[in-house]
Tab-separated table of C-alpha atoms in Angstrom:
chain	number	residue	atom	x	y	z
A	1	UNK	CA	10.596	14.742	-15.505
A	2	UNK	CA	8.690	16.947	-17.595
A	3	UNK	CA	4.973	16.213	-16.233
A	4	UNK	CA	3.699	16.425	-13.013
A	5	UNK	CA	3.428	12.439	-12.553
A	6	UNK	CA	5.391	10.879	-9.572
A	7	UNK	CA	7.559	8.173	-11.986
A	8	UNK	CA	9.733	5.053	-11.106
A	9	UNK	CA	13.372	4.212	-12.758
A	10	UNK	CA	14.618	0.838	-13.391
A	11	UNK	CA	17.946	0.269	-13.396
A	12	UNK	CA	19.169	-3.454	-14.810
A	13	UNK	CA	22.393	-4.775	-13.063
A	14	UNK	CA	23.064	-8.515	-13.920
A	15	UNK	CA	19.501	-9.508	-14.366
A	16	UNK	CA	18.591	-7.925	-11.022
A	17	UNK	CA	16.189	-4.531	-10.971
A	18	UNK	CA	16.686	-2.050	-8.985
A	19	UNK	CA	14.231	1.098	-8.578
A	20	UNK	CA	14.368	4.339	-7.448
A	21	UNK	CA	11.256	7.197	-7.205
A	22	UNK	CA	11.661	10.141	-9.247
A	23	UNK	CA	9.301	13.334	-8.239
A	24	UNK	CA	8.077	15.829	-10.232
A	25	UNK	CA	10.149	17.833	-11.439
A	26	UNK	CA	13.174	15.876	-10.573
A	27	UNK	CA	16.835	16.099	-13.453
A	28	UNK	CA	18.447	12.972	-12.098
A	29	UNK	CA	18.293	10.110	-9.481
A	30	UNK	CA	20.762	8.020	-8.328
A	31	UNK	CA	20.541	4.206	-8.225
A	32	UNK	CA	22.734	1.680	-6.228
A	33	UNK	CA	23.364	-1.315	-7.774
A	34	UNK	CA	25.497	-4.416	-5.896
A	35	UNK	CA	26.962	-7.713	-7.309
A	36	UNK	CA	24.594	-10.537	-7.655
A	37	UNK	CA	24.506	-13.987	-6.230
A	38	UNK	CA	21.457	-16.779	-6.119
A	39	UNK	CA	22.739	-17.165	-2.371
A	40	UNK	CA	23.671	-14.542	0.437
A	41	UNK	CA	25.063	-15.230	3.489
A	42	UNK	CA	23.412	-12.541	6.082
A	43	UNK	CA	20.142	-12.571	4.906
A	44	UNK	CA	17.461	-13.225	7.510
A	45	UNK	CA	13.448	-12.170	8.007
A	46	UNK	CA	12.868	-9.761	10.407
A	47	UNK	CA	9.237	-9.880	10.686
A	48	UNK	CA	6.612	-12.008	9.571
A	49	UNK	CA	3.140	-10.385	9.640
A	50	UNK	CA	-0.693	-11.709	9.147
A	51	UNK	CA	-3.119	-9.548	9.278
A	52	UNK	CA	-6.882	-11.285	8.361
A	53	UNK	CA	-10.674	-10.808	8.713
A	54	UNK	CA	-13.416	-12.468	6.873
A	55	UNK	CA	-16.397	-12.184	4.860
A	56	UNK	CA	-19.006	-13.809	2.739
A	57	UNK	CA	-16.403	-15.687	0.271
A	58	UNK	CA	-14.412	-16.867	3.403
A	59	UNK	CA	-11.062	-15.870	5.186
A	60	UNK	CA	-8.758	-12.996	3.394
A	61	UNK	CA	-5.168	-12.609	4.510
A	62	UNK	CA	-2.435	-9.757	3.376
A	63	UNK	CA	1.340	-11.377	4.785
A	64	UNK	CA	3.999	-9.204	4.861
A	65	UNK	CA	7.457	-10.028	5.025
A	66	UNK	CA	10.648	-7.529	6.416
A	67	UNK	CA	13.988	-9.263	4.957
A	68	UNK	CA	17.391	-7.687	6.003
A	69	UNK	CA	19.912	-8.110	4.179
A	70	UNK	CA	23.485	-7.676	5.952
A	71	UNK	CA	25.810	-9.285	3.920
A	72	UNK	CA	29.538	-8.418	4.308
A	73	UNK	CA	30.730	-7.255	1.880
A	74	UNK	CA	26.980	-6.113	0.561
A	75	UNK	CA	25.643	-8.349	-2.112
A	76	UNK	CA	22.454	-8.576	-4.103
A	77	UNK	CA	20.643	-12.125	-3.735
A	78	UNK	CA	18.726	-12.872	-6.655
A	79	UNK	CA	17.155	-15.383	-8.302
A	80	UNK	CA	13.745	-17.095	-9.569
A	81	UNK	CA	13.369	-18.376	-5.954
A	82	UNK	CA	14.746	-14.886	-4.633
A	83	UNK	CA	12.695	-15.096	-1.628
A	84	UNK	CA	10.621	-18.157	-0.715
A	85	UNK	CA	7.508	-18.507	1.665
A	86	UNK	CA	4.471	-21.337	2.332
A	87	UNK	CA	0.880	-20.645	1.607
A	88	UNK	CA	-2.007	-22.621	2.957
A	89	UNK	CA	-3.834	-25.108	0.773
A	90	UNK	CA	-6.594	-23.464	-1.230
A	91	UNK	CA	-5.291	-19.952	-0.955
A	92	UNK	CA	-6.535	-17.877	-3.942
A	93	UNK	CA	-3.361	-14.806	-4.891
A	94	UNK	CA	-5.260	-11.425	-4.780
A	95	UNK	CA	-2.128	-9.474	-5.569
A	96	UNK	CA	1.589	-8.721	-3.720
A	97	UNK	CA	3.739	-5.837	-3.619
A	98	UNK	CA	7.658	-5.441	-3.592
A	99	UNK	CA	9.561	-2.208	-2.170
A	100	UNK	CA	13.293	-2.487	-1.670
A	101	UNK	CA	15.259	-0.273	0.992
A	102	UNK	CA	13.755	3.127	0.878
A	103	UNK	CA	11.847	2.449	-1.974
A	104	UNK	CA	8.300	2.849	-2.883
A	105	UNK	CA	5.749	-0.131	-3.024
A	106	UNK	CA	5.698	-1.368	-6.783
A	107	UNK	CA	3.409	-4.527	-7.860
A	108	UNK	CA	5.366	-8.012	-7.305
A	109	UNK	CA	2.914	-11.006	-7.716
A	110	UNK	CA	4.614	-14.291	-6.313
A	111	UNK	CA	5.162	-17.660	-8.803
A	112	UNK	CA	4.750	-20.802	-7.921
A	113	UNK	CA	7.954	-22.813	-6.787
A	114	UNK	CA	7.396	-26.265	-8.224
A	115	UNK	CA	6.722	-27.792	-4.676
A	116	UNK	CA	3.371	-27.633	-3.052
A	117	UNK	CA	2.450	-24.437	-1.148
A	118	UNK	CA	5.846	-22.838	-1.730
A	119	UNK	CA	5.770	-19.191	-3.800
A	120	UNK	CA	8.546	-17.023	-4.569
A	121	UNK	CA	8.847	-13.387	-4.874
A	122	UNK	CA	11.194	-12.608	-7.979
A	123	UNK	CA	12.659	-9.099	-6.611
A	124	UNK	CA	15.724	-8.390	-5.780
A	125	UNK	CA	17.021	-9.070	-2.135
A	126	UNK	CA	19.255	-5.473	-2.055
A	127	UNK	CA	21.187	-4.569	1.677
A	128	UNK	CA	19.002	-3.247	3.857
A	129	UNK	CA	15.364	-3.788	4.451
A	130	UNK	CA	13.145	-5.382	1.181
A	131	UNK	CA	9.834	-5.367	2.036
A	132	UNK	CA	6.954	-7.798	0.786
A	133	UNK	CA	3.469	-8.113	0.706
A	134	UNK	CA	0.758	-10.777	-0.817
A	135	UNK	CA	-2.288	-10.393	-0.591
A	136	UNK	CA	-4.719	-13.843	-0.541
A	137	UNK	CA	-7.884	-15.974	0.225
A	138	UNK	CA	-8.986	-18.874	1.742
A	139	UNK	CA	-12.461	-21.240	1.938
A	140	UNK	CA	-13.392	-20.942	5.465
A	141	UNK	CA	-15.846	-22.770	7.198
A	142	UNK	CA	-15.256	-20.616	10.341
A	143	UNK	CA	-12.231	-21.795	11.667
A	144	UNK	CA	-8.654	-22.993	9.655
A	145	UNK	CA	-5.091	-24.242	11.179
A	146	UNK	CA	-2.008	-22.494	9.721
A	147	UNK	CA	1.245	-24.027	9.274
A	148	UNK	CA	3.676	-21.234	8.319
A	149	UNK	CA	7.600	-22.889	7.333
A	150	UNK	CA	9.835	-20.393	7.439
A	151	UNK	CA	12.796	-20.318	4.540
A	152	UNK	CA	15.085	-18.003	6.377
A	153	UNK	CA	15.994	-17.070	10.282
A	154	UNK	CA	12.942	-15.249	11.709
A	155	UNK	CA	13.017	-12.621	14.602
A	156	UNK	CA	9.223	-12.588	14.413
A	157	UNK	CA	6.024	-14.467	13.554
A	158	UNK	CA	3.182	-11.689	14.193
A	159	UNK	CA	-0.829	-12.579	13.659
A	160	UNK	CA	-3.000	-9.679	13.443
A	161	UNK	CA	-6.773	-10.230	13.352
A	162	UNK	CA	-9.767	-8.377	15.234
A	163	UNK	CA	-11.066	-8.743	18.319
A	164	UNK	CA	-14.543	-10.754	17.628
A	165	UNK	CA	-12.156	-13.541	15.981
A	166	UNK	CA	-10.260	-16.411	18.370
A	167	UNK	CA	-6.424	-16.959	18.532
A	168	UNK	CA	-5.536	-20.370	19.303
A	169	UNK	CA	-2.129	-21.281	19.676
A	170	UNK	CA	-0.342	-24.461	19.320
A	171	UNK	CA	0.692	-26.497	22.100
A	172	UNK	CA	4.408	-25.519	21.875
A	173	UNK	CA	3.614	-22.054	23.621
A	174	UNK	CA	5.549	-19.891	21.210
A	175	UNK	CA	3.302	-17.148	20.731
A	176	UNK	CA	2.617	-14.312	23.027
A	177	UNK	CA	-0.211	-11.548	23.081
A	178	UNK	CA	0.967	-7.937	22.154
A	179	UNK	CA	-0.947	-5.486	24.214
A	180	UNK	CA	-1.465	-1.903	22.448
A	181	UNK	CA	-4.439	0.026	23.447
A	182	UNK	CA	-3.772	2.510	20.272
A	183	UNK	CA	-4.854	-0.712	17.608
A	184	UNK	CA	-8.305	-1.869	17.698
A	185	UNK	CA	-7.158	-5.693	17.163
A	186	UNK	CA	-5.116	-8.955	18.855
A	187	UNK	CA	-1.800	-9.384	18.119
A	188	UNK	CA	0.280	-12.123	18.905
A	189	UNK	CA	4.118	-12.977	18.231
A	190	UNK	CA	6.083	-15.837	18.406
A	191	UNK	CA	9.925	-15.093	18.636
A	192	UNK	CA	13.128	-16.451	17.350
A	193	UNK	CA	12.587	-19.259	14.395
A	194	UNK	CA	14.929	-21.338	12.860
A	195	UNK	CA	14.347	-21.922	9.277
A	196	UNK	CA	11.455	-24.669	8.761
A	197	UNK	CA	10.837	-25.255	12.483
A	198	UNK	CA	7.363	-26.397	12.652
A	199	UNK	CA	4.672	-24.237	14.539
A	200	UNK	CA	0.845	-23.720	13.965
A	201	UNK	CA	-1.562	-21.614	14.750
A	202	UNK	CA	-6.011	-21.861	14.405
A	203	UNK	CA	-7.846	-19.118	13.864
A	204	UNK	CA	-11.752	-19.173	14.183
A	205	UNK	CA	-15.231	-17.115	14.048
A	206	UNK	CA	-15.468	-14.265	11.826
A	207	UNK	CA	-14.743	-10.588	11.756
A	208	UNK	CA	-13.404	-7.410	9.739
A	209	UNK	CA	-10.518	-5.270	10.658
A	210	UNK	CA	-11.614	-2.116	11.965
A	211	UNK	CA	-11.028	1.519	9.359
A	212	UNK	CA	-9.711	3.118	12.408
A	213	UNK	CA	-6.716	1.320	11.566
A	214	UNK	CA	-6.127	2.941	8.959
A	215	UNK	CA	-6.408	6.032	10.980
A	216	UNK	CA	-4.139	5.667	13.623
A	217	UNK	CA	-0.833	5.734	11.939
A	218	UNK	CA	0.346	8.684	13.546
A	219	UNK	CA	0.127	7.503	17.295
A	220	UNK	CA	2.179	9.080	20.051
A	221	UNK	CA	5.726	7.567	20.449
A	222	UNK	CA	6.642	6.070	23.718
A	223	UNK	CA	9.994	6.641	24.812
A	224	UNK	CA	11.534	3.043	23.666
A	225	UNK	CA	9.518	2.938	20.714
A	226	UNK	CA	10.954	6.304	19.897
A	227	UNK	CA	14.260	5.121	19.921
A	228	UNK	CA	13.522	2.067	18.358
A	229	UNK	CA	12.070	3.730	15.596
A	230	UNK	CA	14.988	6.075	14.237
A	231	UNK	CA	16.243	5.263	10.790
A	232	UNK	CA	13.141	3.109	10.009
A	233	UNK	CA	11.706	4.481	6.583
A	234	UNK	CA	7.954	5.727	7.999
A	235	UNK	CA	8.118	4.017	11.231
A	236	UNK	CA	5.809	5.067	13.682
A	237	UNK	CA	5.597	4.132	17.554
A	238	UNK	CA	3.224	2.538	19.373
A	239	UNK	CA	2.263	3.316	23.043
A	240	UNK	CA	3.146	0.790	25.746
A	241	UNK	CA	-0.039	0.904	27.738
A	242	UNK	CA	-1.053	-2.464	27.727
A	243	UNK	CA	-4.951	-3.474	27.942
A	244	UNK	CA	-6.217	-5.389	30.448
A	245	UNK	CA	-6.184	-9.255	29.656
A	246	UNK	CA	-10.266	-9.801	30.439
A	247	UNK	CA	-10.609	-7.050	27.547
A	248	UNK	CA	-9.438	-9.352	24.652
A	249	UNK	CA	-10.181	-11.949	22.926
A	250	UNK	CA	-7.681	-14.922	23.389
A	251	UNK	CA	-6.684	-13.959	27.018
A	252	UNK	CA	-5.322	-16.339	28.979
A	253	UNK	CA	-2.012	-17.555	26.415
A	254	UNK	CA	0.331	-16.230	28.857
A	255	UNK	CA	2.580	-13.277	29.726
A	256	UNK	CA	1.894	-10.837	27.456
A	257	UNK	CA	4.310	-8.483	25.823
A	258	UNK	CA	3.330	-4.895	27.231
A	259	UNK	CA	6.318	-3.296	26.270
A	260	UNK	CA	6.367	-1.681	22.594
A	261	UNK	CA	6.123	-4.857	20.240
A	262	UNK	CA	8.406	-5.749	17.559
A	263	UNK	CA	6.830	-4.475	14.725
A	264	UNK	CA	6.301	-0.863	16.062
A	265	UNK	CA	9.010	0.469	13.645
A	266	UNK	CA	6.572	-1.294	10.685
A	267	UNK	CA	3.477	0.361	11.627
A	268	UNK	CA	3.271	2.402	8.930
A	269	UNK	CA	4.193	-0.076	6.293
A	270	UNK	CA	1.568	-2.687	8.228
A	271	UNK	CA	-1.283	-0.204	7.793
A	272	UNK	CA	-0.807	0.843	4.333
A	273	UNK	CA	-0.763	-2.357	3.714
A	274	UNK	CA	-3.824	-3.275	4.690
A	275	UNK	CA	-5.397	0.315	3.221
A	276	UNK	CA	-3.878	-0.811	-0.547
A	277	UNK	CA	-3.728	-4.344	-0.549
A	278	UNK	CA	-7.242	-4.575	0.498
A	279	UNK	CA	-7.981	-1.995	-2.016
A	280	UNK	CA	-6.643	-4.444	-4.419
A	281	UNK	CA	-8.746	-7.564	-3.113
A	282	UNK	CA	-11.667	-4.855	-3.147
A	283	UNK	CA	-10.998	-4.807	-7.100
A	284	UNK	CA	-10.881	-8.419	-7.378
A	285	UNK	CA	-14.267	-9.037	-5.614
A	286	UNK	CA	-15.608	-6.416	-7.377
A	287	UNK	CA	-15.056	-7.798	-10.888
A	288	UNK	CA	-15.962	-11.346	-9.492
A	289	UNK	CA	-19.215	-13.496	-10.851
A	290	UNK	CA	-22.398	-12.811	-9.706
A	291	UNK	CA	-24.457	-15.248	-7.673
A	292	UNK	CA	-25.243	-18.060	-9.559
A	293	UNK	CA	-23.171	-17.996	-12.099
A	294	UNK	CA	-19.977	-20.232	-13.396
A	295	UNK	CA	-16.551	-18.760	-13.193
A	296	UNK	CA	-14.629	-19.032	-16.128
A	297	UNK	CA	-11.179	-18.117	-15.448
A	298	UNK	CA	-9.620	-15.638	-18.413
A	299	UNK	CA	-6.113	-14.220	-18.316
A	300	UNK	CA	-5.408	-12.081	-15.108
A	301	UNK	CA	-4.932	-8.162	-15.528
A	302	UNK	CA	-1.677	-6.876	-13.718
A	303	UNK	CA	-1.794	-5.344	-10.433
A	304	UNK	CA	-3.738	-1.959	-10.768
A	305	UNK	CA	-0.991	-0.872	-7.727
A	306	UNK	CA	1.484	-0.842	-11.141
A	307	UNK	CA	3.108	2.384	-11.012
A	308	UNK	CA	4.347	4.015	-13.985
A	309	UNK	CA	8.326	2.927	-14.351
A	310	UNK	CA	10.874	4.472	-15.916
A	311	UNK	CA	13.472	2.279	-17.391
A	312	UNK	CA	17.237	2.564	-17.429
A	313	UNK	CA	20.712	0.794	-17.792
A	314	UNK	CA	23.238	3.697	-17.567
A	315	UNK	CA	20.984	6.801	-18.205
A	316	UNK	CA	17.514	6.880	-18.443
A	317	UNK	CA	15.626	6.341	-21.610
A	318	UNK	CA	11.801	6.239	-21.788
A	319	UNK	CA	8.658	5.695	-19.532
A	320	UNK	CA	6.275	2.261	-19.914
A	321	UNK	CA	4.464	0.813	-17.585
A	322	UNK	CA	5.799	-1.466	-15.252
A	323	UNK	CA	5.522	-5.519	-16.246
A	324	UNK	CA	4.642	-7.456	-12.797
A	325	UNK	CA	7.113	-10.016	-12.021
A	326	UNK	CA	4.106	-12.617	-12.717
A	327	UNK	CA	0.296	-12.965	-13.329
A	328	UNK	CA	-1.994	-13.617	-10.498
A	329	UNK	CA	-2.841	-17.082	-9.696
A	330	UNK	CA	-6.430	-16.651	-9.431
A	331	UNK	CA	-8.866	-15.631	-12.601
A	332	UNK	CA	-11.364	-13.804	-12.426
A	333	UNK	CA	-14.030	-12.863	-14.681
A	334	UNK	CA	-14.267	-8.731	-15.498
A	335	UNK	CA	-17.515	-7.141	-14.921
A	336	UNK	CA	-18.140	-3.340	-14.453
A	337	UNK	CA	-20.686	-4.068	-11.481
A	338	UNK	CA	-18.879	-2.008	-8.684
A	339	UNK	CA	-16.989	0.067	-9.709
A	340	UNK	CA	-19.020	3.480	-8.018
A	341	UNK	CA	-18.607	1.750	-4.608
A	342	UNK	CA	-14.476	1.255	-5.237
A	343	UNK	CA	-14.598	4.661	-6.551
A	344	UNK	CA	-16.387	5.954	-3.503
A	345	UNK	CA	-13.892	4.035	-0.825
A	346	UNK	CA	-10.682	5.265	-2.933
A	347	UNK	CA	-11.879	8.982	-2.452
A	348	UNK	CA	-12.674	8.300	0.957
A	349	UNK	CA	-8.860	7.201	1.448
A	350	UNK	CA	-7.657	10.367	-0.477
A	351	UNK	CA	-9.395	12.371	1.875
A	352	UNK	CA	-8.036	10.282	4.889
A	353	UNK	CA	-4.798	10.652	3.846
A	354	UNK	CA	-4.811	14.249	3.109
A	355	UNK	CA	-6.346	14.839	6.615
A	356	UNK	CA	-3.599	12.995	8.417
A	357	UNK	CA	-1.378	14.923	6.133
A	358	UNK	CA	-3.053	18.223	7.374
A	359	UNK	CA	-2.775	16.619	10.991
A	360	UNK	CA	0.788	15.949	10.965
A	361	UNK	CA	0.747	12.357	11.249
A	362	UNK	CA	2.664	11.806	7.788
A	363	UNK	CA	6.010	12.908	6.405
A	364	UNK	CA	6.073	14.070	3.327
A	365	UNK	CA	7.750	11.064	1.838
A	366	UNK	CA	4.908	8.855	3.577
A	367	UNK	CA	2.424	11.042	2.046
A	368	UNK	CA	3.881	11.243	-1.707
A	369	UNK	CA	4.116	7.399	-1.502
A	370	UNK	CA	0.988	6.197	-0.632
A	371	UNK	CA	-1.099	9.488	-2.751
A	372	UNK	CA	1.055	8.261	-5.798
A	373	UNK	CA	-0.224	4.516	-5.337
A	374	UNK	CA	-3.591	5.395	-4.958
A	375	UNK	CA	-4.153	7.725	-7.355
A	376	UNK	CA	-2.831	4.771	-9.528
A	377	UNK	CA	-5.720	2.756	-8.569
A	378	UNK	CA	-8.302	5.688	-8.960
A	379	UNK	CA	-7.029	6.569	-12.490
A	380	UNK	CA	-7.321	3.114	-13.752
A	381	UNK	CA	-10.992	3.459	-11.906
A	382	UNK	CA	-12.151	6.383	-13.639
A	383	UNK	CA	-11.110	4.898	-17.239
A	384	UNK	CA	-13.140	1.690	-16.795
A	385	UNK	CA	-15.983	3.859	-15.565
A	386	UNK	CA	-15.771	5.535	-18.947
């Protein structure tokens, strides 16, 4: 690439896209593409993550889903209802994000299914790991029951949420507590779930997730963890000192999980996640109505997490700017109110990220991705400042 911009190529293989991150600087890439089917066998969700906190307009959630695909031999699946997940009633889409195996985050809203509180994520389900994240709120009165169905096998149902909120299980017992002194929240899994088995979960009070979060992504690796952790793309360990029960919130739910959780080898991804997705609801709120006013929904913007993409079929041919997979389901109403206090908290994240750079708590590939997505968001920023 001729200009100093980190780029994206698109590759088009029987109606299925397939991306690939192309640094500065960079002659060629090379870009896997795999037969397509609407239905895989050896497809399964690893993990199953909430992580929420609330504010003034009520209870925001970012979900992320790990998919593995292990299909023998390895086939794409594809389709409008590519990968399919419940929402609660009243949730409100912020944004969502798509990246498949070793690929960086690109903007992937979900649709709609047809039936009530389903959504689908129209991105490619590649072998390996695809990784998805939406981003969404709810009207909370101070406490709300979730019903999560799960479409596929699930190794994990994690809820992340800080400590001045209250877990409450359902009566079925399937969640644990995850202890981890080295994140400043509760975490709680529930293992092994067969496609649409029923569980629930209430959440209640009110709380933020702490920054320090965001600044803990290069914690010490505990021996298991360590292990655990080779070949995942960023993955970072998590220490298996547990904290005493009487410390936490929610205490009480049983034996809890002391060794390194589940999603240890997703920390990274987890915490990014909440760094850029909340960015993005950040934006939303930002450009919301002020107090007393109407709303009067207009046509969405796309994602401002949109990288630049570089499309291709056998070579590549020209840059454009990506096209999300679908507009947001919420409108908004643009107003410029704001935008010195998102500009303020995206520097702030520059200069966290370049000091954990300087600290040695990214890779360089960690580093290049989250800088390029951020400087996205900071660009796009500046130019409605102007």
């Amino acid at each position: 690439m001729p200009d100093s911009d980190m780029h994206l190529v698109r590759v088009d293989h029987e109606k299925a896209e397939y991306y690939a991150a192309v640094p500065p600087g960079s002659t060629h890439v090379d870009v896997s593409v795999y037969d397509v089917a609407a239905k895989v066998k050896g497809i399964k969700t690893e993990d199953d993550v909430y992580q929420m906190q609330t504010d003034a307009q009520g209870l925001h959630v970012i979900e992320s889903f790990f998919v593995d695909n292990s299909s023998t031999p390895p086939r794409t699946q594809y389709s409008d209802h590519a990968y399919v997940f419940t929402l609660p009633p009243g949730a409100q889409i912020d944004g969502g994000q798509a990246a498949g195996p070793q690929g960086m985050p690109i903007s992937s809203t979900p649709v709609p299914t047809g039936e009530k509180g389903h959504y689908a994520f129209v991105f490619p389900l590649r072998p390996g790991q695809t990784r998805f994240a939406v981003s969404y709120s709810l009207p909370y009165s101070g406490k709300l029951t979730f019903m999560p169905q799960e479409s596929l096998p699930t190794d994990n149902v994690a809820v992340m949420l800080p400590n001045s909120m209250t877990f409450t299980p359902d009566a079925g017992g399937l969640f644990q507590p995850v202890h981890d002194q080295s994140v400043p929240a509760q975490t709680f899994v529930a293992k092994n779930l067969a496609p649409g088995q029923k569980i629930s979960f209430t959440v209640s009070g009110t709380g933020a997730m702490p920054r320090s979060m965001q600044d803990q992504s290069g914690g010490q690796q505990s021996g298991a963890a360590a292990q655990s952790a080779q070949g995942a793309q960023g993955g970072q360990g998590m220490p298996d000192t547990a904290t005493s029960q009487g410390d936490r919130p929610g205490g009480g739910l049983g034996t809890p999980i002391d060794t390194p959780g589940p999603l240890h080898k997703y920390r990274w991804w987890i915490l990014s996640a909440i760094g850029l997705l909340l960015v993005v609801a950040a934006a939303f709120m930002l450009r919301g109505q002020p107090a007393g006013t109407a709303a009067v929904p207009v046509e969405p913007e796309p994602s401002p997490l949109t990288p630049t993409v570089v499309t291709a079929e056998d070579t590549v041919r020209a840059a454009q700017p990506a096209t999300p997979a679908a507009k947001p389901a919420a409108g908004y109403t643009a107003a410029p109110a704001g935008t010195t206090g998102l500009l303020q908290a995206l520097k702030e994240e520059l200069f966290a990220l370049e000091t954990e750079r300087v600290e040695g708590k990214l890779t360089e590939a960690q580093y290049a991705e989250v800088k390029a997505a951020v400087e996205v968001v900071l660009r796009r920023a500046l130019s409605r400042r102007s």
